[in-house]
Tab-separated table of C-alpha atoms in Angstrom:
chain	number	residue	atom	x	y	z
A	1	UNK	CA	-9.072	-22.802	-2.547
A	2	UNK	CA	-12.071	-22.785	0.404
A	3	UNK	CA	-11.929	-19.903	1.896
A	4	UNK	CA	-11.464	-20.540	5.828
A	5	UNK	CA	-14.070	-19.118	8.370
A	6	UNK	CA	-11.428	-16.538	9.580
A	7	UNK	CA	-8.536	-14.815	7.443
A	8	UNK	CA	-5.815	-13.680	8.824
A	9	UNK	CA	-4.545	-9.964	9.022
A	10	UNK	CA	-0.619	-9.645	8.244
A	11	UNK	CA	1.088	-6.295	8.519
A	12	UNK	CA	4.928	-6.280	7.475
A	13	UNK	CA	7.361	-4.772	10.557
A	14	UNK	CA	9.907	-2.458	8.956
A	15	UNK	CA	13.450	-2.644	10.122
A	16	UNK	CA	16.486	-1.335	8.191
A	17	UNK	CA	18.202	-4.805	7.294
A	18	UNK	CA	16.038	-6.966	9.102
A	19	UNK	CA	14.790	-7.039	12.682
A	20	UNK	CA	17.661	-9.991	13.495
A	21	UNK	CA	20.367	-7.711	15.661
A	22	UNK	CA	23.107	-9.107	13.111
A	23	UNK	CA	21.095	-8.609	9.939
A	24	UNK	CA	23.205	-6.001	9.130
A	25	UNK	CA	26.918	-7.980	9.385
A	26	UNK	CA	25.786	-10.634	6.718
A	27	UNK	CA	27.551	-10.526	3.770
A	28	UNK	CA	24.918	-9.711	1.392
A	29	UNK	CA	23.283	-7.009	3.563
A	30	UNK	CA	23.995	-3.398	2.936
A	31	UNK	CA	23.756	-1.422	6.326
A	32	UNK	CA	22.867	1.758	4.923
A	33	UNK	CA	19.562	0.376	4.057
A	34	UNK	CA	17.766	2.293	7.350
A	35	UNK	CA	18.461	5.463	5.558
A	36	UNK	CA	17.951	4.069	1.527
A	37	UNK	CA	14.027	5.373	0.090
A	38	UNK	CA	14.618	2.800	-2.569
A	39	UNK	CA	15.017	-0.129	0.107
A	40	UNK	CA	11.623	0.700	1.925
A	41	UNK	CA	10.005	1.472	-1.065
A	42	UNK	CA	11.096	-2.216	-2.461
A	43	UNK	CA	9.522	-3.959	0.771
A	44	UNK	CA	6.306	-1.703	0.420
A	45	UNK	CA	5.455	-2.657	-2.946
A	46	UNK	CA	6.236	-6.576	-2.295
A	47	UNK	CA	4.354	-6.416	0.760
A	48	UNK	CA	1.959	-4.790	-1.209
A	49	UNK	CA	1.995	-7.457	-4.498
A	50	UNK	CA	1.436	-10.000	-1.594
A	51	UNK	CA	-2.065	-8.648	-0.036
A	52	UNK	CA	-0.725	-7.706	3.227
A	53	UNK	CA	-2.728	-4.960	5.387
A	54	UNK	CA	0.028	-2.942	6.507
A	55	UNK	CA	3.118	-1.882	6.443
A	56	UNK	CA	4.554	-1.082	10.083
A	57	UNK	CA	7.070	1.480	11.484
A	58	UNK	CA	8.008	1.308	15.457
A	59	UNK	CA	10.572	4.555	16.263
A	60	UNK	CA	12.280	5.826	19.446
A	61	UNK	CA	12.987	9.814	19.559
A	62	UNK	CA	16.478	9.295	20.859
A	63	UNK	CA	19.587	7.830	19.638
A	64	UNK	CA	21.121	4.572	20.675
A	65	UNK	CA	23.590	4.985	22.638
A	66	UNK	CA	25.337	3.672	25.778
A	67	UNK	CA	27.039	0.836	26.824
A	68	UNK	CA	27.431	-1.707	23.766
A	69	UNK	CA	24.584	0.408	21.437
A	70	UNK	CA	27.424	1.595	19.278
A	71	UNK	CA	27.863	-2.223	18.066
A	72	UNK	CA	24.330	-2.333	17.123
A	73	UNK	CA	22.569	-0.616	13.634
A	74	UNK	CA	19.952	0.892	15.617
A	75	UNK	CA	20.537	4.805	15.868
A	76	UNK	CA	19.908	6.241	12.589
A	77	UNK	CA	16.660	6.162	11.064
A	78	UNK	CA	13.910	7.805	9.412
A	79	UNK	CA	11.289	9.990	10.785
A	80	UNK	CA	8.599	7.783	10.494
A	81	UNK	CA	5.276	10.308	8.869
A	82	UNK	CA	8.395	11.194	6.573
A	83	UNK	CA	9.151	7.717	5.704
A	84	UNK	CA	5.204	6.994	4.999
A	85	UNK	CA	4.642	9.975	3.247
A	86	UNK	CA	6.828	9.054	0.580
A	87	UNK	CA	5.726	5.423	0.355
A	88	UNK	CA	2.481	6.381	-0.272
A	89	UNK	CA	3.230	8.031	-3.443
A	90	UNK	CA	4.628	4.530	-4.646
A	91	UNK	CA	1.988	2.263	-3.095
A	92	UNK	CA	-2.105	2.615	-3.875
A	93	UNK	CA	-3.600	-0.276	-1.596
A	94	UNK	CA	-1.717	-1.226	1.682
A	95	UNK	CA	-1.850	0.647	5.461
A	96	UNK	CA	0.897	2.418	6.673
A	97	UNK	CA	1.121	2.447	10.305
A	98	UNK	CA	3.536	5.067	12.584
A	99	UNK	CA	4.533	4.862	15.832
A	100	UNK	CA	4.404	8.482	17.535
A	101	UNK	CA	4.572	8.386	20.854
A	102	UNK	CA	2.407	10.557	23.448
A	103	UNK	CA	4.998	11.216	25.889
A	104	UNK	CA	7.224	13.732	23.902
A	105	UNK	CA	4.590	15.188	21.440
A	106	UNK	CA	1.587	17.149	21.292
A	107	UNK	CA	-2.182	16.182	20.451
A	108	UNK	CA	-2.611	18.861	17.744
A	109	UNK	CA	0.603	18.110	15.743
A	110	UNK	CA	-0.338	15.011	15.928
A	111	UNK	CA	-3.804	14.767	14.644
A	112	UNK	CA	-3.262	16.871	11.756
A	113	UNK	CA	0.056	15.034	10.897
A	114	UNK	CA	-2.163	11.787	10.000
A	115	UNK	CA	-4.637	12.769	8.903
A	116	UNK	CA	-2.632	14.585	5.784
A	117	UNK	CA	-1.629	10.883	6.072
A	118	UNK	CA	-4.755	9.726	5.171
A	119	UNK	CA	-5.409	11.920	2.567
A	120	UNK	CA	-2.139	11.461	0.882
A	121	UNK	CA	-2.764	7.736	0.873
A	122	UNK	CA	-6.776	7.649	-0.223
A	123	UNK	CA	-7.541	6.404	4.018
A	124	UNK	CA	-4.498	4.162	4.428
A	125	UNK	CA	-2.546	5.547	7.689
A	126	UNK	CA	-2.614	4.160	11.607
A	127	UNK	CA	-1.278	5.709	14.310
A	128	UNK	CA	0.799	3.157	16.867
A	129	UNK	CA	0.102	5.330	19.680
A	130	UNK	CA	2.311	4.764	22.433
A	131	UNK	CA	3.770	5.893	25.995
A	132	UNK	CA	7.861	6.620	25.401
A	133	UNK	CA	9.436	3.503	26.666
A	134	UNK	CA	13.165	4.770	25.880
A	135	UNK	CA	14.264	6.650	29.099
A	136	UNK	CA	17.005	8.804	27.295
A	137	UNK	CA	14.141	10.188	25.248
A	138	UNK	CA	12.970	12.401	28.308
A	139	UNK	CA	16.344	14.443	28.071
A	140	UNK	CA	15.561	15.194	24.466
A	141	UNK	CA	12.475	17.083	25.253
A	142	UNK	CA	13.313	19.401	28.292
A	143	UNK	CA	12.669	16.672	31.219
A	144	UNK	CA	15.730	15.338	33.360
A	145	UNK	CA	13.425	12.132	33.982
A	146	UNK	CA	11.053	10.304	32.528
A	147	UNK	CA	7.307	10.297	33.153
A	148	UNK	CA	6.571	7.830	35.847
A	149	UNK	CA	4.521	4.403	34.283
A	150	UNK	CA	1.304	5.390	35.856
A	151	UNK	CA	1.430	9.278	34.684
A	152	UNK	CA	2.240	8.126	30.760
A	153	UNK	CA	-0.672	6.065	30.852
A	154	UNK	CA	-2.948	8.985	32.224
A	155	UNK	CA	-0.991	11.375	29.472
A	156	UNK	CA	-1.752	8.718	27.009
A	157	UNK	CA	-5.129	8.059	27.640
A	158	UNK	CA	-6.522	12.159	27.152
A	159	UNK	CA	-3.778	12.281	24.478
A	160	UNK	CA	-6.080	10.124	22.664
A	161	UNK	CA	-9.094	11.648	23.346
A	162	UNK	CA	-8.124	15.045	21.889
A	163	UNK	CA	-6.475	13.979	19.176
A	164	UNK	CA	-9.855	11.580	17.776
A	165	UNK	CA	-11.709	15.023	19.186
A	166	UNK	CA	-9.955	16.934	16.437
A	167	UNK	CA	-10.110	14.020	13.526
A	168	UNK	CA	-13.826	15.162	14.322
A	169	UNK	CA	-13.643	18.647	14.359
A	170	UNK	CA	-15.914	18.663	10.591
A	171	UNK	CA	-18.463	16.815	9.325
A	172	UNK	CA	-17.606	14.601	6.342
A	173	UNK	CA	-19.653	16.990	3.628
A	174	UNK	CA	-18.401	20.355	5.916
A	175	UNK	CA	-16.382	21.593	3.128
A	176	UNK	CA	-18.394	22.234	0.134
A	177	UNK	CA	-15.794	25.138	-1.783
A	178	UNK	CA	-18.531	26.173	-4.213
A	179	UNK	CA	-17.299	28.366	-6.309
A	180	UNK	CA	-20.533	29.921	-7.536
A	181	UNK	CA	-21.799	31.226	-3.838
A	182	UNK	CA	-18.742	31.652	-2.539
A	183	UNK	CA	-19.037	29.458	0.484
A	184	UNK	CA	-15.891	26.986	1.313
A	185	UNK	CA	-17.413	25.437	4.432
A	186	UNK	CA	-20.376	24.883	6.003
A	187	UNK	CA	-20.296	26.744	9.719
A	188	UNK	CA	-22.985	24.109	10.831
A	189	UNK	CA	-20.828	22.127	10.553
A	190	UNK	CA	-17.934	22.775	12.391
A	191	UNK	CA	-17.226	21.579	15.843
A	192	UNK	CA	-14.684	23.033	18.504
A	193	UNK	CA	-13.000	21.045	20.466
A	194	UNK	CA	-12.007	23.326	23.061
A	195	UNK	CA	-10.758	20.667	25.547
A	196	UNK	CA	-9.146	21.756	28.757
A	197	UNK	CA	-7.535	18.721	30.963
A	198	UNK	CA	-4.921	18.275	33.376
A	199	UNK	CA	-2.558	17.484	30.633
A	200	UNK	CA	-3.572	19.523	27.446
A	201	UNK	CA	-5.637	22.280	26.461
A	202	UNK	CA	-6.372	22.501	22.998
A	203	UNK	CA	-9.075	25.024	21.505
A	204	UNK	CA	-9.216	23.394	17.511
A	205	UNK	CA	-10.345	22.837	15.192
A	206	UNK	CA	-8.201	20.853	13.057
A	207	UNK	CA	-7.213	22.696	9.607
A	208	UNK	CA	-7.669	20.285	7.746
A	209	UNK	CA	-10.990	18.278	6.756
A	210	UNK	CA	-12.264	15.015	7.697
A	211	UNK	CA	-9.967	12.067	6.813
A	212	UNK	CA	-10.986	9.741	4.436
A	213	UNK	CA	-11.240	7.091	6.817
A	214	UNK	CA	-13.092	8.897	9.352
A	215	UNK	CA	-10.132	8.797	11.938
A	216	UNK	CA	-7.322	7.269	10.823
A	217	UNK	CA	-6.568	3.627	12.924
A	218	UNK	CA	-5.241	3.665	16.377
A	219	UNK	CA	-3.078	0.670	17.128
A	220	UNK	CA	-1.516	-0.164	20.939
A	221	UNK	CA	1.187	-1.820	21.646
A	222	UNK	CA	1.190	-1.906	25.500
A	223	UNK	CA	0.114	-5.040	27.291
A	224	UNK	CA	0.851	-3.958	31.278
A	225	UNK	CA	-2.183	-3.527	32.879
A	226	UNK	CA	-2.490	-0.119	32.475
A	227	UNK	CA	-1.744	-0.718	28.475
A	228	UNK	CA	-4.243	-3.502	28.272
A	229	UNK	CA	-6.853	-1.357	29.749
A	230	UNK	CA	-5.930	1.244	27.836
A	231	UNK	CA	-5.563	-0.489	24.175
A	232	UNK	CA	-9.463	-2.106	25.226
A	233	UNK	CA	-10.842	1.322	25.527
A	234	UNK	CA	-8.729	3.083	22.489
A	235	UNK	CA	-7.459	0.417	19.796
A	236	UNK	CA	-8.733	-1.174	16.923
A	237	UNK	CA	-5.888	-2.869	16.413
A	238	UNK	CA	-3.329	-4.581	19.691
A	239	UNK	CA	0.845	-5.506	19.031
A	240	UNK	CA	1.634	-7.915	21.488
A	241	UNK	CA	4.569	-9.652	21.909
A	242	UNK	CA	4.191	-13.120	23.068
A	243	UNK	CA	6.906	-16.370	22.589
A	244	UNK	CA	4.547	-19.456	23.117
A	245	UNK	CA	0.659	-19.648	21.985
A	246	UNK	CA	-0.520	-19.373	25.718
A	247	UNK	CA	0.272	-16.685	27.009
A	248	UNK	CA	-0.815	-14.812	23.726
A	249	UNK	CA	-4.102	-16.708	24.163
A	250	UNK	CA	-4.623	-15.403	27.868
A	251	UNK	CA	-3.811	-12.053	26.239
A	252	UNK	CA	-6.585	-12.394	23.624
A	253	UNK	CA	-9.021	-13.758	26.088
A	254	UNK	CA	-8.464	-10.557	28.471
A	255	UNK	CA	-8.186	-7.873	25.535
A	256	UNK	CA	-11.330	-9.101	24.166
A	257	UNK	CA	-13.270	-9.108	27.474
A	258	UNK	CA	-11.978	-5.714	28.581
A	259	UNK	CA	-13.264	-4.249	25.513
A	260	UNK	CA	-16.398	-6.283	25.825
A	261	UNK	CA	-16.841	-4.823	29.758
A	262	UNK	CA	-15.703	-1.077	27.902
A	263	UNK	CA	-18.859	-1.344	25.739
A	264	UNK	CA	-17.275	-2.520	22.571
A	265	UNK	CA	-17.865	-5.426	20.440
A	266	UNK	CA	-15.039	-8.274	20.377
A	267	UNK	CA	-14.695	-7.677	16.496
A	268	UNK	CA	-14.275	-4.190	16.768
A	269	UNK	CA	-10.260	-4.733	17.777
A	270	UNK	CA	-7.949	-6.991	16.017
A	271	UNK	CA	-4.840	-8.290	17.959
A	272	UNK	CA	-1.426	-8.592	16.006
A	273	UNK	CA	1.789	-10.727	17.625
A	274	UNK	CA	4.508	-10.333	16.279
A	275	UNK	CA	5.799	-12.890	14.276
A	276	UNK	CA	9.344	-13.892	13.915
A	277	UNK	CA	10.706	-15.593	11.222
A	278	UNK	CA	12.950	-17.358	9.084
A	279	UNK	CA	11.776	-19.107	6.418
A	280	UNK	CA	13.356	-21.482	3.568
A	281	UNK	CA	12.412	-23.989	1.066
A	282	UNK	CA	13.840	-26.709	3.650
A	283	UNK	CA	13.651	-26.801	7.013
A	284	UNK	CA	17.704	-27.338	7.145
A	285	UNK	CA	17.897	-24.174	4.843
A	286	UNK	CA	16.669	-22.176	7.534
A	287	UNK	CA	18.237	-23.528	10.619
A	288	UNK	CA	21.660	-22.504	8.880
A	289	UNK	CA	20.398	-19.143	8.341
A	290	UNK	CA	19.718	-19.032	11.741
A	291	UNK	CA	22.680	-19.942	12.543
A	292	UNK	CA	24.905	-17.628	10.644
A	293	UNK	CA	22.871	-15.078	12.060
A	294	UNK	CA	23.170	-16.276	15.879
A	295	UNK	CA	27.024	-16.511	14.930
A	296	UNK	CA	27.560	-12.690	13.921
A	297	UNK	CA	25.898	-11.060	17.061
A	298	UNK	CA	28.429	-9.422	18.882
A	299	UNK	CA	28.398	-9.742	22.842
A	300	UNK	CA	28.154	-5.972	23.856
A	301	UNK	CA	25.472	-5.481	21.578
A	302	UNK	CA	23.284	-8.641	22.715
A	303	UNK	CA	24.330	-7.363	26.083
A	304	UNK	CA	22.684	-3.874	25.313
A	305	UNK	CA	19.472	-5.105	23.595
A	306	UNK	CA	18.929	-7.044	27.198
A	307	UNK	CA	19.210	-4.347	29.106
A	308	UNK	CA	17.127	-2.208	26.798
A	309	UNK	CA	14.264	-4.395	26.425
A	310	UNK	CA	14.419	-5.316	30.053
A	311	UNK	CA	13.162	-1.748	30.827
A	312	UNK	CA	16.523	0.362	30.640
A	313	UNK	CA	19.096	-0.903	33.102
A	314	UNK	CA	23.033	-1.052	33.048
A	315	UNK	CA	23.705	-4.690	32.637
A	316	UNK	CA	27.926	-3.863	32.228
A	317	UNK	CA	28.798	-5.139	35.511
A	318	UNK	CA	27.143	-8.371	35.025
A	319	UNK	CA	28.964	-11.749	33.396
A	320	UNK	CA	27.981	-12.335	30.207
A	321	UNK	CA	28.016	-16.784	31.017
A	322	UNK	CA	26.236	-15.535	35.035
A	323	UNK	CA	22.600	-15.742	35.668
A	324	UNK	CA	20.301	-12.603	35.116
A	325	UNK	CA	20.568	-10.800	38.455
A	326	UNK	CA	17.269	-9.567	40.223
A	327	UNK	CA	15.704	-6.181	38.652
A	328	UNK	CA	13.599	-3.721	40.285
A	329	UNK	CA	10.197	-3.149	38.036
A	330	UNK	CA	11.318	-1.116	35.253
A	331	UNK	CA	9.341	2.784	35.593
A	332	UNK	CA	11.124	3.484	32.226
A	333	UNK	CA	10.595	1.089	30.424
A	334	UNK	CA	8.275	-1.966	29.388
A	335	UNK	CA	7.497	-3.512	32.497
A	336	UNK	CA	5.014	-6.676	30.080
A	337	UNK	CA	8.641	-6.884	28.326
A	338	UNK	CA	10.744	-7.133	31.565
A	339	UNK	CA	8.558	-9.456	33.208
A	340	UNK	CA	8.251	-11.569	30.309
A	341	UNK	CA	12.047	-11.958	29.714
A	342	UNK	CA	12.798	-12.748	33.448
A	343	UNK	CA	10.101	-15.058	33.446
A	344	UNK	CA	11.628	-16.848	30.397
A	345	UNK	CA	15.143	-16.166	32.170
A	346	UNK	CA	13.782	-17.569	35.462
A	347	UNK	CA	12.022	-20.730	33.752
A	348	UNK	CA	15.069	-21.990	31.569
A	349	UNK	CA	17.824	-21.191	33.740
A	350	UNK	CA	19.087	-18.688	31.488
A	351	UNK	CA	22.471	-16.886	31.419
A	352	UNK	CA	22.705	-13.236	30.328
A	353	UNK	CA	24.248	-14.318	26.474
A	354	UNK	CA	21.882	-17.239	26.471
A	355	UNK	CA	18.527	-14.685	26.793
A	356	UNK	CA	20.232	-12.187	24.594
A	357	UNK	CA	20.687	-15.314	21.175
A	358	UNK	CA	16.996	-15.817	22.502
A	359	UNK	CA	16.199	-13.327	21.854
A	360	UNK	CA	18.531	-11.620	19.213
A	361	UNK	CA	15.869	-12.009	16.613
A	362	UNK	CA	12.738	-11.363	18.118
A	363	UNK	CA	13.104	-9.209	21.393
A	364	UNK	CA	10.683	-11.805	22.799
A	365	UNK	CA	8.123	-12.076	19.966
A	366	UNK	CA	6.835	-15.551	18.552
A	367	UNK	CA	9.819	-16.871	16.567
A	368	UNK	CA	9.644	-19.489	13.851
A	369	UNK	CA	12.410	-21.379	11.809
A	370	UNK	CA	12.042	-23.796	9.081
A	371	UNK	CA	10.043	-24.015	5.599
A	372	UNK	CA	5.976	-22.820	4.499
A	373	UNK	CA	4.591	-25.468	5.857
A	374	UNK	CA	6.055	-25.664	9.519
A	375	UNK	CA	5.338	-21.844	9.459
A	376	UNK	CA	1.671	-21.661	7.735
A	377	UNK	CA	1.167	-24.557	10.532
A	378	UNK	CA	1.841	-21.998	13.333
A	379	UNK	CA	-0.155	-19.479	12.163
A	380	UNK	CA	-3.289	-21.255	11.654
A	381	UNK	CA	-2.941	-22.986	15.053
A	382	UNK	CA	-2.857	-19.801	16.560
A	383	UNK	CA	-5.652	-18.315	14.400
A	384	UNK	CA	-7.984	-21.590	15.112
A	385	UNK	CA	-6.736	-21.517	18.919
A	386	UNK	CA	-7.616	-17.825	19.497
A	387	UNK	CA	-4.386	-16.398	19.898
A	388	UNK	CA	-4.301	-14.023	17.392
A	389	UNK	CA	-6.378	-12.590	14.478
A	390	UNK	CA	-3.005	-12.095	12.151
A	391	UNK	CA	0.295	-10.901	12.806
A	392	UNK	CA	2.831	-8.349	12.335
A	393	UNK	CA	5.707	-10.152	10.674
A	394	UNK	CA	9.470	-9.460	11.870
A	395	UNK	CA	11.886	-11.474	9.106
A	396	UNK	CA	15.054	-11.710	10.824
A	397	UNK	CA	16.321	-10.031	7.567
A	398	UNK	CA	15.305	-7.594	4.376
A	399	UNK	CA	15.190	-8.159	1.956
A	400	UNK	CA	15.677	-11.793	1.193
A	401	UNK	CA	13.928	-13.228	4.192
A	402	UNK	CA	10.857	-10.888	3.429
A	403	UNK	CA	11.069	-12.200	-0.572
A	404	UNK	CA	10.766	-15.279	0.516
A	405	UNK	CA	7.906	-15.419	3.039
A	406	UNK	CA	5.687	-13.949	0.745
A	407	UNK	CA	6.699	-16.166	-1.963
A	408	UNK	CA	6.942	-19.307	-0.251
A	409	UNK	CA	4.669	-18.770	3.056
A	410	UNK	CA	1.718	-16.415	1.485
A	411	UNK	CA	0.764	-18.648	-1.251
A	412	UNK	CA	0.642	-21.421	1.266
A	413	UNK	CA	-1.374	-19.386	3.334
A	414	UNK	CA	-3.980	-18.471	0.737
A	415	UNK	CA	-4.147	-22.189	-0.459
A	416	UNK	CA	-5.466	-23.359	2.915
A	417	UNK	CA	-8.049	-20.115	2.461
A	418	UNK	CA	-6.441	-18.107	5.615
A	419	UNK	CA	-5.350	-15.125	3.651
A	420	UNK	CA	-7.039	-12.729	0.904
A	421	UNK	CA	-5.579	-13.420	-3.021
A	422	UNK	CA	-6.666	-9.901	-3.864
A	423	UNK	CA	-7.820	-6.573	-1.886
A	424	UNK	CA	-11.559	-6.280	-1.178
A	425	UNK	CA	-11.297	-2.541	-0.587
A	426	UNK	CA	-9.038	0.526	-0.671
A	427	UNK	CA	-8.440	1.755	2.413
A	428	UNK	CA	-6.682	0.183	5.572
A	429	UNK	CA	-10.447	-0.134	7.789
A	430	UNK	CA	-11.385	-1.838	4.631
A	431	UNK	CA	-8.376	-4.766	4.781
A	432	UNK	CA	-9.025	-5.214	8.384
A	433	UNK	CA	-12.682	-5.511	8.774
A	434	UNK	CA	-13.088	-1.792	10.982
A	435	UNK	CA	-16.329	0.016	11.183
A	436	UNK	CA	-15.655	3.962	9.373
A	437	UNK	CA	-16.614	6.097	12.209
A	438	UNK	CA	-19.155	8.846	12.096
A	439	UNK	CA	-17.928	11.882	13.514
A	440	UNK	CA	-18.461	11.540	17.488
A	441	UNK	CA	-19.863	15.018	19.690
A	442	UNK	CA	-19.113	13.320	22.699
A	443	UNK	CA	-17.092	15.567	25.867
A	444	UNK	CA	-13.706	15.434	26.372
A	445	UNK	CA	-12.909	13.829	30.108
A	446	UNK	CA	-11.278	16.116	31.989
């Protein structure tokens, strides 16, 4: 094997049976599986067995509910930090990345929930930070609306800032628990936060000492403006959802340059697609998967995935075989998502069922069907092309569609020299090429 100029990164997207919305109606799946520690643990440790960076975990804090959502297997579902906790235990190389959004928490929990992370993993987690794009969740938390677009991103953005503040709230040699002086920390080395901003005011410091990693990762998913420019000041590593290698290299082209223009270097953030697939030893073995799985999706639930990912709207009164009708921009929800599935709508003369099966697998990500080879192809043309530096891979179902892309599409990958054999280092920075950070004593923008 030559090893290729650039590897890729893969992280593997968690998703009860499979991120296909009728994963869970095929006859060999068991739809209990979003609430089964075995079954996660199972996909950790192959994901793990095949060199993959990360394991991901996306999570709403509200139910699914609503028109159609009780057709779908989308409402119950670990607590994600709980979820990782555990898999750490079972797991001693691979990330493990959480989704916790800023909208409905607080800096402080939030900091010092990952970076126990960290430590219970050896410098393993990421934190998917992200602005609530689930409307319901407002009424969960005390709000009878959601936060405008503009205001998340401004909640977001300090949200951030104190919660890195307090990953560096010690020095990396601050606790020295000697036993013979009786000293268990070094005061010199301490460092208050005390950050007061329109949003949050937080004295610290963290109780708990440095993580492993430095700070654990941060990770963005957004890709609005406002997310772009946000993810080019904050991430290290960008989710992106993109369905055709274009757009997704226009999106690389501007992530890179805004971080460029925000002082950073163009290595210093990775950028992920997702990746959906279904993958087979033939080409004809996985168009009839895809099939089967196109048959079993129900109408009211393809119906309420739409109208979900199209940034929260009641799509009821609509025919299923009419045209998508004209949407406000979404202040809810994803407005990159919305635009991108009207666009695709728009260009292909879609009808409401036809862009639901489009997207019934993917919710708009990169989709793939057909064996290794047509699939390793893809990748590399995006990696060569400058679409992507890896990708966060979405099998339409767990556990057998995971099995077999890592034992039919990772070997092919590492024979063409675009994919590790073995792990290089221990903690998640190490797998994806990030700088450890040295404790930062910048101020806190008000």
């Amino acid at each position: 094997m030559t090893r290729h100029a650039r590897q890729l990164s893969l992280g593997a997207f968690l998703m009860e049976t499979g991120h296909h919305l009728a994963a869970w109606r095929l006859p060999d799946a068991d739809p209990r599986d979003g609430l089964s520690l075995p079954f996660f643990v199972r996909i950790a440790q192959t994901a793990e067995r095949a060199c993959f960076d990360t394991v991901f975990i996306a999570d709403s804090v509200a139910a699914n509910v609503g028109h159609g959502a009780h057709r779908a297997n989308r409402s119950d579902r670990f607590e994600p930090l709980t979820l990782l906790a555990a898999l750490s235990a079972v797991t001693s190389r691979i990330g493990l990345i959480a989704t916790v959004t800023t909208s409905f928490n607080e800096p402080y929990h939030v900091a010092r929930k990952f970076a126990s992370l960290d430590h219970l993993s050896g410098g393993r987690a990421g934190w998917n930070l992200v602005t609530s794009d689930n409307a319901a969740e407002a009424g969960n938390f005390g709000r009878t609306a959601h936060f405008s677009h503009a205001e998340r991103y401004e909640r977001a953005r300090e949200f951030h800032d104190v919660v890195t503040g307090l990953w560096d709230s010690w020095d990396d040699d601050a606790f020295v628990r000697d036993q013979h002086s009786g000293i268990y920390y070094d005061e010199s080395k301490l460092h208050v936060l005390d950050h007061r901003g329109p949003h949050f005011s937080v004295k610290g410091p963290l109780n708990i000492s440095r993580a492993p990693q430095g700070r654990p990762v941060v990770v963005q998913a957004g890709a609005s403006p406002a997310g772009r420019e946000l993810a080019a000041q904050t991430a290290e590593v960008v989710f992106t959802a993109h369905p055709e290698i274009e757009s997704a290299r226009a999106f690389y082209a501007d992530i890179k340059d805004r971080a460029q223009a925000a002082g950073r270097t163009r290595d210093s953030i990775r950028i992920m697609p997702g990746l959906s697939v279904i993958v087979a030893k033939t080409r004809q073995e996985a168009e009839d998967r895809h099939a089967q799985l196109q048959s079993l999706v129900d109408p009211e639930a393809g119906r309420a995935l739409l109208a979900r990912m199209l940034g929260n709207f009641d799509l009821s009164a609509f025919p299923l075989d009419g045209p998508l009708p004209d949407l406000p921009l979404t202040q809810s929800g994803q407005q990159s998502r919305q635009k991108l599935l009207s666009a695709l709508a728009g260009n292909e003369q879609l009808t409401i069922r036809q862009l639901y099966l489009r997207i019934a697998a993917g919710r708009g990500h990169f989709s793939v069907v057909g064996d290794a080879v047509t699939v390793a192809d893809a990748m590399q043309e995006w990696l060569e092309r400058d679409a992507a530096d890896g990708f966060n891979v979405m099998p339409a179902e767990y556990t057998r569609g995971f099995d077999d892309f890592c034992a039919l599409v990772v070997p092919e990958l590492q024979r063409r020299g675009l994919f590790r054999t073995h792990y290089e280092g221990r903690t998640l920075r190490d797998h994806l090429g990030l700088a450890r950070p040295a404790p930062a004593r910048r101020p806190i923008p008000a």
